[in-house]
Coordinates of C-alpha atoms in Angstrom, one line a residue:
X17 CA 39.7 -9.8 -35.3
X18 CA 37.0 -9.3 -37.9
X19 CA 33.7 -8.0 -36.5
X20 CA 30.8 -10.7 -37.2
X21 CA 28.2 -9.6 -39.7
X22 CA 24.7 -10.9 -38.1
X23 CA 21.9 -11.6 -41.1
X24 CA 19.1 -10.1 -41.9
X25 CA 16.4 -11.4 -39.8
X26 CA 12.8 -12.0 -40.4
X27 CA 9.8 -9.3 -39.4
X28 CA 6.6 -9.6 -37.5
X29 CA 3.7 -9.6 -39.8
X30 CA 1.7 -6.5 -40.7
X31 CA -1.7 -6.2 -40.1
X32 CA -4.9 -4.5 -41.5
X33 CA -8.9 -4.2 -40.1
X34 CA -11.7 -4.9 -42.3
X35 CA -15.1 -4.7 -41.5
X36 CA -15.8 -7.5 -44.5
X37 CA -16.1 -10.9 -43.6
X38 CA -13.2 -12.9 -44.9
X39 CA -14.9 -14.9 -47.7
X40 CA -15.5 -11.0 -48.9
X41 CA -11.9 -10.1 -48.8
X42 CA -10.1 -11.6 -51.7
X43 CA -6.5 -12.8 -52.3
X44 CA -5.9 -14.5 -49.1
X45 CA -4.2 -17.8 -48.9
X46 CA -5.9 -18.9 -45.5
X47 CA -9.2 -17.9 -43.7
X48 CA -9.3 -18.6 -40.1
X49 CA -12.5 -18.4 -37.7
X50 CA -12.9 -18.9 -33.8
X51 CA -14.0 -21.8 -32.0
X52 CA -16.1 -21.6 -29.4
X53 CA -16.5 -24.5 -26.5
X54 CA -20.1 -25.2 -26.3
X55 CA -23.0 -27.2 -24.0
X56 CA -23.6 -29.6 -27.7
X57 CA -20.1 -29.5 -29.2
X58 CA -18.0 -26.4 -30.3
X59 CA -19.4 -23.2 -31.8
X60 CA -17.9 -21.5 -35.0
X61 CA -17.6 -17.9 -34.6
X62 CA -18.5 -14.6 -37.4
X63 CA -18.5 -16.1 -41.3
X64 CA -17.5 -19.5 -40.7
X65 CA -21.3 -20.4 -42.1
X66 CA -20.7 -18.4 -45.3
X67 CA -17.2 -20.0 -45.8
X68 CA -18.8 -23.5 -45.5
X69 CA -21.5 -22.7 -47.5
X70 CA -19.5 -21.0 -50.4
X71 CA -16.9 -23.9 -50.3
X72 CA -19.0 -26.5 -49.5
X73 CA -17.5 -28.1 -46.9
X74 CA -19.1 -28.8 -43.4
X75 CA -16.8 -26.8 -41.2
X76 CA -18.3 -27.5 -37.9
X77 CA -18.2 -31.7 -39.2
X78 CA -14.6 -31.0 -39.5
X79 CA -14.3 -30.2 -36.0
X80 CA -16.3 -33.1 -35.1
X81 CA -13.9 -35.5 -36.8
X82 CA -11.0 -34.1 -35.3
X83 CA -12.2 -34.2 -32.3
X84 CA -11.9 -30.4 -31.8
X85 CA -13.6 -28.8 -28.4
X86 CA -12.2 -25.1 -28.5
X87 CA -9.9 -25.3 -26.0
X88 CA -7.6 -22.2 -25.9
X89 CA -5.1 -22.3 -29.3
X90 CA -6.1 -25.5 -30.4
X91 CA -6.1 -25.5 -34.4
X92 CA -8.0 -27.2 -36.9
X93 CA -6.5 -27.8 -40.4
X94 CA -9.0 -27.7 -43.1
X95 CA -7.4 -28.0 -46.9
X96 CA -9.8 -26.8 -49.0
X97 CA -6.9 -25.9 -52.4
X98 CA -8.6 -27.4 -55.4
X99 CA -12.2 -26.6 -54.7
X100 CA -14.2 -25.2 -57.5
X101 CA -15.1 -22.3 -55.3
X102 CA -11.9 -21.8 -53.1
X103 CA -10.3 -18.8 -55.8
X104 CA -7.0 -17.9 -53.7
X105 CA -7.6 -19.4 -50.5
X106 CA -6.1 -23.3 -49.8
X107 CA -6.6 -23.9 -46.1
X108 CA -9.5 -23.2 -43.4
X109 CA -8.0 -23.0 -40.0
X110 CA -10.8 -23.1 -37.0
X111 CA -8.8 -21.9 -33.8
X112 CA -9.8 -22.5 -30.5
X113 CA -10.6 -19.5 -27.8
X114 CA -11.6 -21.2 -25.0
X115 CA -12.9 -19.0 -22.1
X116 CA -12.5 -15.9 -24.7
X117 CA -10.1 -14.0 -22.1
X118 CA -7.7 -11.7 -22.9
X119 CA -5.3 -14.3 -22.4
X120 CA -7.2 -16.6 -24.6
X121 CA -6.9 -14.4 -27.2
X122 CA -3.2 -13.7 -26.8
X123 CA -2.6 -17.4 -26.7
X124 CA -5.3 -18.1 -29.8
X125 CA -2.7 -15.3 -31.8
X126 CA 0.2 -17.0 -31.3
X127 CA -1.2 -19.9 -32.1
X128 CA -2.6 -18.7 -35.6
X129 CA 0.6 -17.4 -35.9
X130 CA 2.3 -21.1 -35.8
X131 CA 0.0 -22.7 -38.1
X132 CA 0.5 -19.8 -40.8
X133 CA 4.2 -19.8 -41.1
X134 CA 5.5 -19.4 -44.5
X135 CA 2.2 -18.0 -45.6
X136 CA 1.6 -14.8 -47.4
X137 CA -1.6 -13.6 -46.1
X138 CA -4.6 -14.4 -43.5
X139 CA -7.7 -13.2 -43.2
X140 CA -9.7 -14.1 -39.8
X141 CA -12.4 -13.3 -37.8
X142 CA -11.3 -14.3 -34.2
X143 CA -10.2 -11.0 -33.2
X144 CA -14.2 -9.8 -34.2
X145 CA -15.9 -11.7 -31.2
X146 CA -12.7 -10.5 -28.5
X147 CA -13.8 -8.6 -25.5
X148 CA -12.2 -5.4 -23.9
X149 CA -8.5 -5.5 -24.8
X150 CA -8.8 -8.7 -26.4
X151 CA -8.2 -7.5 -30.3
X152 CA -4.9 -5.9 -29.1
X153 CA -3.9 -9.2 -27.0
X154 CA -4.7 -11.1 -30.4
X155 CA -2.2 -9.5 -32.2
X156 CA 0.6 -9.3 -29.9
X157 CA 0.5 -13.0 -29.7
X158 CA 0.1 -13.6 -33.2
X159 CA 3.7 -10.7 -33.4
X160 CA 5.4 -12.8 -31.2
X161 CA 4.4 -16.6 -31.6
X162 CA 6.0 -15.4 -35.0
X163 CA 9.5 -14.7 -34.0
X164 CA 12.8 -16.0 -35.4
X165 CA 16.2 -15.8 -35.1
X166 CA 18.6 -17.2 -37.4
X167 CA 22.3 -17.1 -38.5
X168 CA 22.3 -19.7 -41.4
X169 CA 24.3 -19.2 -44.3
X170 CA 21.3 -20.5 -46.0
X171 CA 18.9 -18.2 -44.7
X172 CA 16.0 -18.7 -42.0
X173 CA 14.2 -21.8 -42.2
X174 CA 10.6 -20.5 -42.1
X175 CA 9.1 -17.4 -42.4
X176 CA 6.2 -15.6 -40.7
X177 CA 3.2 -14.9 -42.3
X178 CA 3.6 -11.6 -43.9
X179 CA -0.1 -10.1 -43.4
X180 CA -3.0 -11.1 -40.9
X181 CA -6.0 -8.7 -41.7
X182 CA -8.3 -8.5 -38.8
X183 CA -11.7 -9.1 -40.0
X184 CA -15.8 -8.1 -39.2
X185 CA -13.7 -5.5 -37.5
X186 CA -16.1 -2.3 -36.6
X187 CA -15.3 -0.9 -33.4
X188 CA -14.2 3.2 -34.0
X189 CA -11.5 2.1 -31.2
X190 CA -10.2 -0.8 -32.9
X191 CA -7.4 1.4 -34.8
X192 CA -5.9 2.8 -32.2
X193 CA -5.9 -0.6 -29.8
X194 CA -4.6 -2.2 -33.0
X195 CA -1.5 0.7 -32.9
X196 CA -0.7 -0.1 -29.2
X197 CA -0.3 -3.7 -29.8
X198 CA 1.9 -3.4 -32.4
X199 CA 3.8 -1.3 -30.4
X200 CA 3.7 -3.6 -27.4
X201 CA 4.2 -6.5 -29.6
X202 CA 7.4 -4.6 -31.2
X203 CA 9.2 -4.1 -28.0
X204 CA 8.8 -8.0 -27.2
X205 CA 9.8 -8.4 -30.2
X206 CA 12.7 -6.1 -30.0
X207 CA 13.6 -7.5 -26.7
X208 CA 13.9 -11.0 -27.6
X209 CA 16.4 -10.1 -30.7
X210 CA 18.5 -8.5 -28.7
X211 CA 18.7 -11.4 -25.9
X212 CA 19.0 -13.9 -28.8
X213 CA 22.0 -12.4 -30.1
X214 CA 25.2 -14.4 -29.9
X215 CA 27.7 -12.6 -27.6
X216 CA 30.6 -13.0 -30.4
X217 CA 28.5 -9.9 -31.5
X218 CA 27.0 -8.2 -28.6
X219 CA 29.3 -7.1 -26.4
X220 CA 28.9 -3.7 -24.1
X221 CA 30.0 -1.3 -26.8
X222 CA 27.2 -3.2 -29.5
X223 CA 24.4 -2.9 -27.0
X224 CA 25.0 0.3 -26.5
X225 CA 25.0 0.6 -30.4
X226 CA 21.7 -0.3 -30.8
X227 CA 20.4 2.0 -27.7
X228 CA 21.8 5.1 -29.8
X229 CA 20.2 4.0 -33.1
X230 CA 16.8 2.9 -31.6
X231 CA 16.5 5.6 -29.1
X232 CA 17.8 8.2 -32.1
X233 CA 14.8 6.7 -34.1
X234 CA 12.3 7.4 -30.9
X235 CA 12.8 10.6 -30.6
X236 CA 14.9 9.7 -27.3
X237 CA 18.0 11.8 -25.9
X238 CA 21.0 8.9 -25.7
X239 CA 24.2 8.7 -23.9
X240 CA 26.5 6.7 -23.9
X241 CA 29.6 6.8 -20.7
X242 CA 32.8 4.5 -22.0
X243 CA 35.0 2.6 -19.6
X244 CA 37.3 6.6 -19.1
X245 CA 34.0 8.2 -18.5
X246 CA 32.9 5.3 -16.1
X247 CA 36.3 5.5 -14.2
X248 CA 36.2 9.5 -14.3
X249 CA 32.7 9.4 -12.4
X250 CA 33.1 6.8 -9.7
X251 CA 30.9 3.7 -11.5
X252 CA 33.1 0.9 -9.5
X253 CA 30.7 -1.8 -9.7
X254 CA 30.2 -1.6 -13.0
X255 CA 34.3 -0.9 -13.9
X256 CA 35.2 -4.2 -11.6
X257 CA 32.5 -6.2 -13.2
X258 CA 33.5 -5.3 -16.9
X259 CA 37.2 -4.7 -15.9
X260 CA 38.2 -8.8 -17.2
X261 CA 37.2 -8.7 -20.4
X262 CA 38.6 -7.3 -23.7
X263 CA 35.2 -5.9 -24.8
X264 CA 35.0 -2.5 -22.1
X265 CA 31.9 -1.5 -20.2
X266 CA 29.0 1.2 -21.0
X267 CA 26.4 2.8 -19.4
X268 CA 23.5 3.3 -21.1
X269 CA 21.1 6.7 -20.5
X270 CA 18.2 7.1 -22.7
X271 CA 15.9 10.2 -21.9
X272 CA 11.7 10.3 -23.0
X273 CA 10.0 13.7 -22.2
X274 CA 6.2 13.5 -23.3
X275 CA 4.8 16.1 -25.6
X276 CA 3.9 19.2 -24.3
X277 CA 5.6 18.0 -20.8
X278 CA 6.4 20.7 -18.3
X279 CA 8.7 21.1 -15.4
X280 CA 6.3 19.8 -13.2
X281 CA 6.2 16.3 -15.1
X282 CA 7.1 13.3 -12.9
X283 CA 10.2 11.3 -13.7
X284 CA 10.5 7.1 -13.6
X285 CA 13.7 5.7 -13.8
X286 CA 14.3 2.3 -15.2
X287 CA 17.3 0.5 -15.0
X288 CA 17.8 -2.8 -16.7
X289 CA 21.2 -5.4 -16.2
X290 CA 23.2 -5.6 -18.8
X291 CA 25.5 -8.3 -18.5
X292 CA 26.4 -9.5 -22.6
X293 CA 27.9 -12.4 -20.8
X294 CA 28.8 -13.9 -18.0
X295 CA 30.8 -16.6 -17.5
X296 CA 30.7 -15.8 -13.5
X297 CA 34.5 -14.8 -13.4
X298 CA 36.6 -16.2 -11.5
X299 CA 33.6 -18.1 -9.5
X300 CA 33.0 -19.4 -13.1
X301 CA 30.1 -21.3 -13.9
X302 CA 29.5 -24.7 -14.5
X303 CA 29.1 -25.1 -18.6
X304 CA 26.1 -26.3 -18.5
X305 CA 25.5 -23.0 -16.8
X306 CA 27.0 -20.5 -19.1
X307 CA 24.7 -21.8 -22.1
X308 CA 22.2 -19.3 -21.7
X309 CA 24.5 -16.7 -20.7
X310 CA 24.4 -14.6 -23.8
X311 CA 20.7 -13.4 -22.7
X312 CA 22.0 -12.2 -19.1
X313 CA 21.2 -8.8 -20.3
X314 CA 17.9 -9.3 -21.0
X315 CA 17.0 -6.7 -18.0
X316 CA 19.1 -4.0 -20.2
X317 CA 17.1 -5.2 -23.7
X318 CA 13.8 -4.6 -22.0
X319 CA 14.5 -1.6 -20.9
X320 CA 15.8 -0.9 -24.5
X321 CA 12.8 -2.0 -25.4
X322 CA 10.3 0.1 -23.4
X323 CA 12.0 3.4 -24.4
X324 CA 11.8 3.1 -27.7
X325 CA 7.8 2.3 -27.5
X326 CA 7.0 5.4 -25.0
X327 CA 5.7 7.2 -27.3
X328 CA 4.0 5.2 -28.8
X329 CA 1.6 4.3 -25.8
X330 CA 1.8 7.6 -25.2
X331 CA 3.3 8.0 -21.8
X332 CA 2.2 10.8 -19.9
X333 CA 5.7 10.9 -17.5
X334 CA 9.7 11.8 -18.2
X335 CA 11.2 8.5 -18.2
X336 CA 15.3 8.0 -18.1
X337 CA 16.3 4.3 -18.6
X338 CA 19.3 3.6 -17.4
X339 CA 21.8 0.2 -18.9
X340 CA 24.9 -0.3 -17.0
X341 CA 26.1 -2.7 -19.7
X342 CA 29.6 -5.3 -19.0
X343 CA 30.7 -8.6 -19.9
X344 CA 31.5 -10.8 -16.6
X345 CA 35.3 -12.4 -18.1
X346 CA 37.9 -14.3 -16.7
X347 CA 41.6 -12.9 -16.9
X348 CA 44.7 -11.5 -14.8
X349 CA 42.2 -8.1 -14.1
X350 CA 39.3 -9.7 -13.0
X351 CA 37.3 -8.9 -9.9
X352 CA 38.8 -11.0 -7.0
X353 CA 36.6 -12.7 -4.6
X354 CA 37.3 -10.6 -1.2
X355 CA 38.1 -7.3 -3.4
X356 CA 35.9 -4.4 -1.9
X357 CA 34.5 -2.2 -4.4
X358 CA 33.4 1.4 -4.5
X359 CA 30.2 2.4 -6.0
X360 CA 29.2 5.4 -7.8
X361 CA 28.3 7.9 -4.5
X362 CA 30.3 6.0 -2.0
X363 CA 28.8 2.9 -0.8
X364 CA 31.1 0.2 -0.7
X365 CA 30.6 -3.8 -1.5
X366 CA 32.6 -6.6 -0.4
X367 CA 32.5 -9.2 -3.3
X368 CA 32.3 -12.6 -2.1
X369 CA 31.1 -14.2 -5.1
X370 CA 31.9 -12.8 -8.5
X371 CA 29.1 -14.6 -10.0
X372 CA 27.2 -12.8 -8.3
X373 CA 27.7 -9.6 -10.7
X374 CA 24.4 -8.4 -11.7
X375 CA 23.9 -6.6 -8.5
X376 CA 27.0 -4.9 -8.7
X377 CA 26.8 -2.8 -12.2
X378 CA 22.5 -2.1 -10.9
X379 CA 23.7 -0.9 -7.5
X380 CA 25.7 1.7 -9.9
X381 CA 23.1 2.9 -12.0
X382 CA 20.8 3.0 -9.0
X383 CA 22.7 5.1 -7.1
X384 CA 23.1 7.7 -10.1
X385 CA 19.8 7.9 -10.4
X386 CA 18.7 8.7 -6.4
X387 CA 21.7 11.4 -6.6
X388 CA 21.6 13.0 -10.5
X389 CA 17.5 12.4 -11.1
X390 CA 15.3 13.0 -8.8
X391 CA 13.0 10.3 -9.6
X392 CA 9.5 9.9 -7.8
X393 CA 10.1 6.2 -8.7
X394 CA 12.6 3.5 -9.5
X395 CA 12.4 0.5 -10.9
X396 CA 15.2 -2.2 -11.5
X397 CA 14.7 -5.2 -14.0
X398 CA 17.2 -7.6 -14.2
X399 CA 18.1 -11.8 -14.8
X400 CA 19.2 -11.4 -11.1
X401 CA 19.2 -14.7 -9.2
X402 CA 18.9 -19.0 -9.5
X403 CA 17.0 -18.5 -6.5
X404 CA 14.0 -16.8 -8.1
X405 CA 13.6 -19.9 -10.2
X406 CA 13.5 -22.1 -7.5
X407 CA 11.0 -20.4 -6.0
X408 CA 8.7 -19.8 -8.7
X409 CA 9.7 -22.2 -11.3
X410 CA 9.7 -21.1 -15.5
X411 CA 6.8 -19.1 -15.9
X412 CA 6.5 -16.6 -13.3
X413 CA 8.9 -13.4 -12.4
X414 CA 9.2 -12.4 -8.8
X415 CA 9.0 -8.8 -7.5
X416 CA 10.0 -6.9 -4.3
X417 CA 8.6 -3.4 -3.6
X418 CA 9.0 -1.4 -0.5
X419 CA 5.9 1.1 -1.4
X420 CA 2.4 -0.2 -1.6
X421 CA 1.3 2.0 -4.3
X422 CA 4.3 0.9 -6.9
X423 CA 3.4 -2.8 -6.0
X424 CA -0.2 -2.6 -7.1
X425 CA 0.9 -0.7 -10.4
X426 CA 3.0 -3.6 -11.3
X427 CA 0.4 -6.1 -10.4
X428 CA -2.2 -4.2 -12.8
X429 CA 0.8 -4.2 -15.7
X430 CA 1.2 -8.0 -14.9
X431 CA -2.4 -9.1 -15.3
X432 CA -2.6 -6.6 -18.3
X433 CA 0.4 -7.6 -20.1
X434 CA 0.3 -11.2 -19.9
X435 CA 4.2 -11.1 -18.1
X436 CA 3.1 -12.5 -15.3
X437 CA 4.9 -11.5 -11.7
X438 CA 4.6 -12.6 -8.2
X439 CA 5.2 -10.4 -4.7
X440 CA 8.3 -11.3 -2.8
X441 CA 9.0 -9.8 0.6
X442 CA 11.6 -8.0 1.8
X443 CA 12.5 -9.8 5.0
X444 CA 14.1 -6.9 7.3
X445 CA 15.5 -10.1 9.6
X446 CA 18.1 -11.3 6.8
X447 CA 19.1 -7.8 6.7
X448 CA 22.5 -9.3 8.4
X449 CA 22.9 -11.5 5.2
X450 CA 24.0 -8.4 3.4
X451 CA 26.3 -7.0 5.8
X452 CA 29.8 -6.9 5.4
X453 CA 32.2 -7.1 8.5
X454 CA 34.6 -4.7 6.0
X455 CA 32.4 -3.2 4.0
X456 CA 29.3 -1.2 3.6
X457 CA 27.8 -4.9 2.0
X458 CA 28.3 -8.5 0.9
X459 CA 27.2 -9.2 -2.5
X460 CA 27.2 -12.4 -1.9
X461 CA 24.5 -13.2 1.4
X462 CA 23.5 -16.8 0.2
X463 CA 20.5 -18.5 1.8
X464 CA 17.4 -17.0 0.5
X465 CA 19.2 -15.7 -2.6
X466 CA 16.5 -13.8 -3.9
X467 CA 15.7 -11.8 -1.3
X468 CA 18.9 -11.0 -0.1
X469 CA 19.8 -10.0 -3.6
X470 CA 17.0 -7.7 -3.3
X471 CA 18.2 -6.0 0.0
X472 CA 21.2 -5.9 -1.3
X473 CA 19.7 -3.0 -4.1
X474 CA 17.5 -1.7 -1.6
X475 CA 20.3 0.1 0.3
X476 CA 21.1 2.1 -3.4
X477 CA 17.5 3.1 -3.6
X478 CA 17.4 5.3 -1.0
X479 CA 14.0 6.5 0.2
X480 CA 12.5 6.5 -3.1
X481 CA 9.6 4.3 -4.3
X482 CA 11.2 1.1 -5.5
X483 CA 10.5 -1.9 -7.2
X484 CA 12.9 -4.9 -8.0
X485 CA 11.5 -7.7 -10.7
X486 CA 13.6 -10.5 -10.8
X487 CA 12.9 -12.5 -14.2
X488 CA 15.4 -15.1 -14.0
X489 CA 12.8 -17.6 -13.8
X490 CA 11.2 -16.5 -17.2
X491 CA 14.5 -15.1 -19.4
X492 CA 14.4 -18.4 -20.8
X493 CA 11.4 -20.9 -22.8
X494 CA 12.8 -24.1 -23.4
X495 CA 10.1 -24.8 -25.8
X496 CA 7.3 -23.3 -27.7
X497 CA 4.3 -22.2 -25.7
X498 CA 1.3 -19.7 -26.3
X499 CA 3.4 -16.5 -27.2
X500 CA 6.8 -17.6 -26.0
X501 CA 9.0 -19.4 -28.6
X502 CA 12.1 -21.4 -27.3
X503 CA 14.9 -19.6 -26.6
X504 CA 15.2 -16.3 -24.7
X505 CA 12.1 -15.2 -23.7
X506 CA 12.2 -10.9 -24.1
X507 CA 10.5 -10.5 -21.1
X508 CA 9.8 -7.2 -19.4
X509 CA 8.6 -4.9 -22.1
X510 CA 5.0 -5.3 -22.0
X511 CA 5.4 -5.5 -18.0
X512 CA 6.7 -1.7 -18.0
X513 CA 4.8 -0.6 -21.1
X514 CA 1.3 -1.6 -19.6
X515 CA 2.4 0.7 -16.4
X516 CA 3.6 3.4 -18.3
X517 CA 1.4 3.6 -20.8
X518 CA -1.0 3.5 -18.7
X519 CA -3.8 7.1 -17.9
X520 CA -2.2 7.6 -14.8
X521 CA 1.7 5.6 -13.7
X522 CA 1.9 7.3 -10.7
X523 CA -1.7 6.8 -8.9
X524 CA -1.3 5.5 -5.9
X525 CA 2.2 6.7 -5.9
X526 CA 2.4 10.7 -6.1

């Protein structure tokens, strides 16, 4: 069977600071300026006088007649193409920053970002009146309020705007902030392509593809274990997982080391599912339930993802990330329910439910890590359970922690990064859920399926600092909204980025 050929996709914009104001900077097609809410009507922000008066057009009229009031990502549409004085630029926008958060500014990106689509250039001074970490929040929402994904024969139907320059731009810190957002914005960005792509193409060994050419490009150490390696080393969960389908399982192992590192340097583990597709085997899903399914990996892309930007937040600790990467088929070798499998180190699982497969191939990787890597922490990441969606609807991942320190380290990356988690407990009393009356475990406890999915992994982490972030409730946007565009949602990056790339990962910790 021929191997599909996926098209060339569409890129993030680039960007550029100026300290000009943007009437100053010629050859853009749009100027955009903030809009503040105010105590007499909405307040334009840095140049928006100049640009009226040089056009002459009353800008802060055209808010009045549309009604405007600032309210976060709310745009303004002024054509100003034909005026004697407008030289290359055709259209004003006046974007809305409410509050002026950082998560005003994210959402105030992305929405620039919409309303410039199939533009050539911006020029705009919102990002000039952002506070502390707001400039960088700008542009990762303008990045990925951009992103596409298309596989027309035609081509993609719109384009994003090629540049945004970041105007009345002085602060000395502003290039390097500017660096890390596009790095932050790059593994979102990176994270969502590789959730988006259709599982025709992105099976086990195609994942594991892109680790070794993104990882190669990083800097990173990559290897890559095929099904005889898997089988050769005792990875059970992730061989009876993967063991239905034509397309053979991988594990994943990509290795940062900061500059200058020493012996003595700390090492975080990640581990991210990578399930290219489930179809729930032989407890096969419902079709309604399988349409999502190609983005079941979307642990495994953020974790791709995060590696490949380590050095560019300059993380101060080793990091391994570890992908155990399958495809969840139906045939005459799938995984049976009531088969009892044998994980990598020993521990045995009962499976009870075969949809119930992502906790299978982590418990693997887990377990490899605790015994081969010494790590001072360990994080899984993973599209784990319905459950977590119940609980906490579309917008919000959950995660369990058994070590206070690791906990308040992801809350900081949460609030930082704009993925937004929320603490579940690890209830010791349904400990009995996960026990097996054959086995060392049931993978399949039922009742509160969330946390039983998490004690089911807690057993693999041994006594190492551990956190679990269930994202199934936020793996997929079924519309457009602030930096999310419908489809599969990348999330996880910027969660583990902000941690990691943060002075000190480990405070609080070791």
């Amino acid at each position: 069977m021929a191997i599909p050929q996926l098209p060339t996709q569409v890129s993030p914009p680039e960007f550029a600071l100026s300290p000009a104001l943007p009437h100053q900077i010629g050859g853009a097609e749009v100027w955009a300026f903030p809009v503040l809410p105010g105590d007499d009507g909405p307040l334009l922000g840095p140049g928006a006088d100049e640009a009226s008066e040089l056009l002459g057009t009353d800008l802060l009229a055209a808010l009045d007649a549309a009604r405007a009031t600032g309210r976060t990502g709310e745009v303004t549409t002024v054509p100003v193409a034909g005026l004697p004085s407008a030289d290359d630029v055709s259209v004003v926008l006046l974007v809305g920053v409410g509050e002026a958060s950082v998560t005003d500014f994210r959402r105030a990106g992305a929405a620039l970002a919409r309303a410039t689509k199939d533009r050539v250039s911006v020029v705009t001074s919102v990002a000039a009146i952002a506070p502390e970490d707001g400039l960088g929040a700008f542009v990762v929402g303008a990045m990925l309020g951009s992103f596409a994904f298309h596989w027309r024969s035609t081509g993609p139907r719109e384009q994003p705007v090629s540049r945004i320059v970041l105007a009345d731009v002085t602060d000395d810190g502003a290039d390097d902030e500017l660096a890390r957002a596009i790095a932050l914005g790059g593994a979102g960005w990176r994270s969502r392509a590789l959730a988006t792509v259709p599982s025709n193409l992105k099976t086990p060994a195609w994942l594991a593809e892109q680790a070794v050419e993104v990882g190669e490009a990083a800097g990173l150490e990559v290897r890559v274990w095929d099904t005889d390696q898997l089988a050769a080393e005792g990875f059970g969960g992730i061989l009876a997982v993967g063991g239905a389908s034509a397309h053979g399982p991988r594990l994943i192992r990509m290795d940062y080391t900061p500059r200058g590192a020493t012996k003595k340097v700390p090492t975080v583990v990640l581990v991210g599912k990578g399930i290219t597709f489930d179809t729930g085997g032989l407890d096969i899903k419902p079709s309604e339930g399988m349409l999502t399914m190609k983005r079941d990996m979307s642990g495994g892309g953020a974790v791709i993802a995060a590696m490949a930007a380590l050095r560019d937040v300059d993380c101060p600790v080793r990091v391994i990330g570890l992908v155990p990467a399958a495809e969840n088929a139906v045939s005459g070798t799938a995984m049976r329910p009531g088969d009892v499998i044998t994980h990598f180190g020993g521990r045995t699982s009962e499976v009870n439910n075969t949809d119930a497969e992502g906790r299978l191939v982590l418990a693997d990787a887990m377990a490899y890590a605790v015994s081969e890597l010494a790590p001072t922490v360990l994080v899984d990441v993973a599209t784990l359970t319905g459950a977590m969606k119940v609980a906490l609807g579309q917008w919000t991942g959950g995660y369990f922690a058994n070590h206070e320190g690791l906990a308040a380290q992801v809350e900081a990356a949460a609030v930082s990064s704009g993925e937004n988690v929320w603490r579940m407990p690890l209830v010791t009393d349904y400990e009995e859920r996960v026990a097996s009356k054959i086995a060392d475990g049931d993978n399949a406890a039922g009742g509160a399926g969330a946390i039983t999915a998490a004690l089911f992994l807690q057993h693999f982490a041994g006594d190492v600092p551990w956190a679990h972030v269930d994202f199934a409730s936020a793996a997929e946007s079924p519309a457009d909204r602030h930096e999310w565009t419908a489809g599969p949602s990348g999330f996880g990056p910027r969660l583990l980025l902000a941690w990691l790339g943060s002075e000190d990962p480990l405070d609080g910790i070791a």
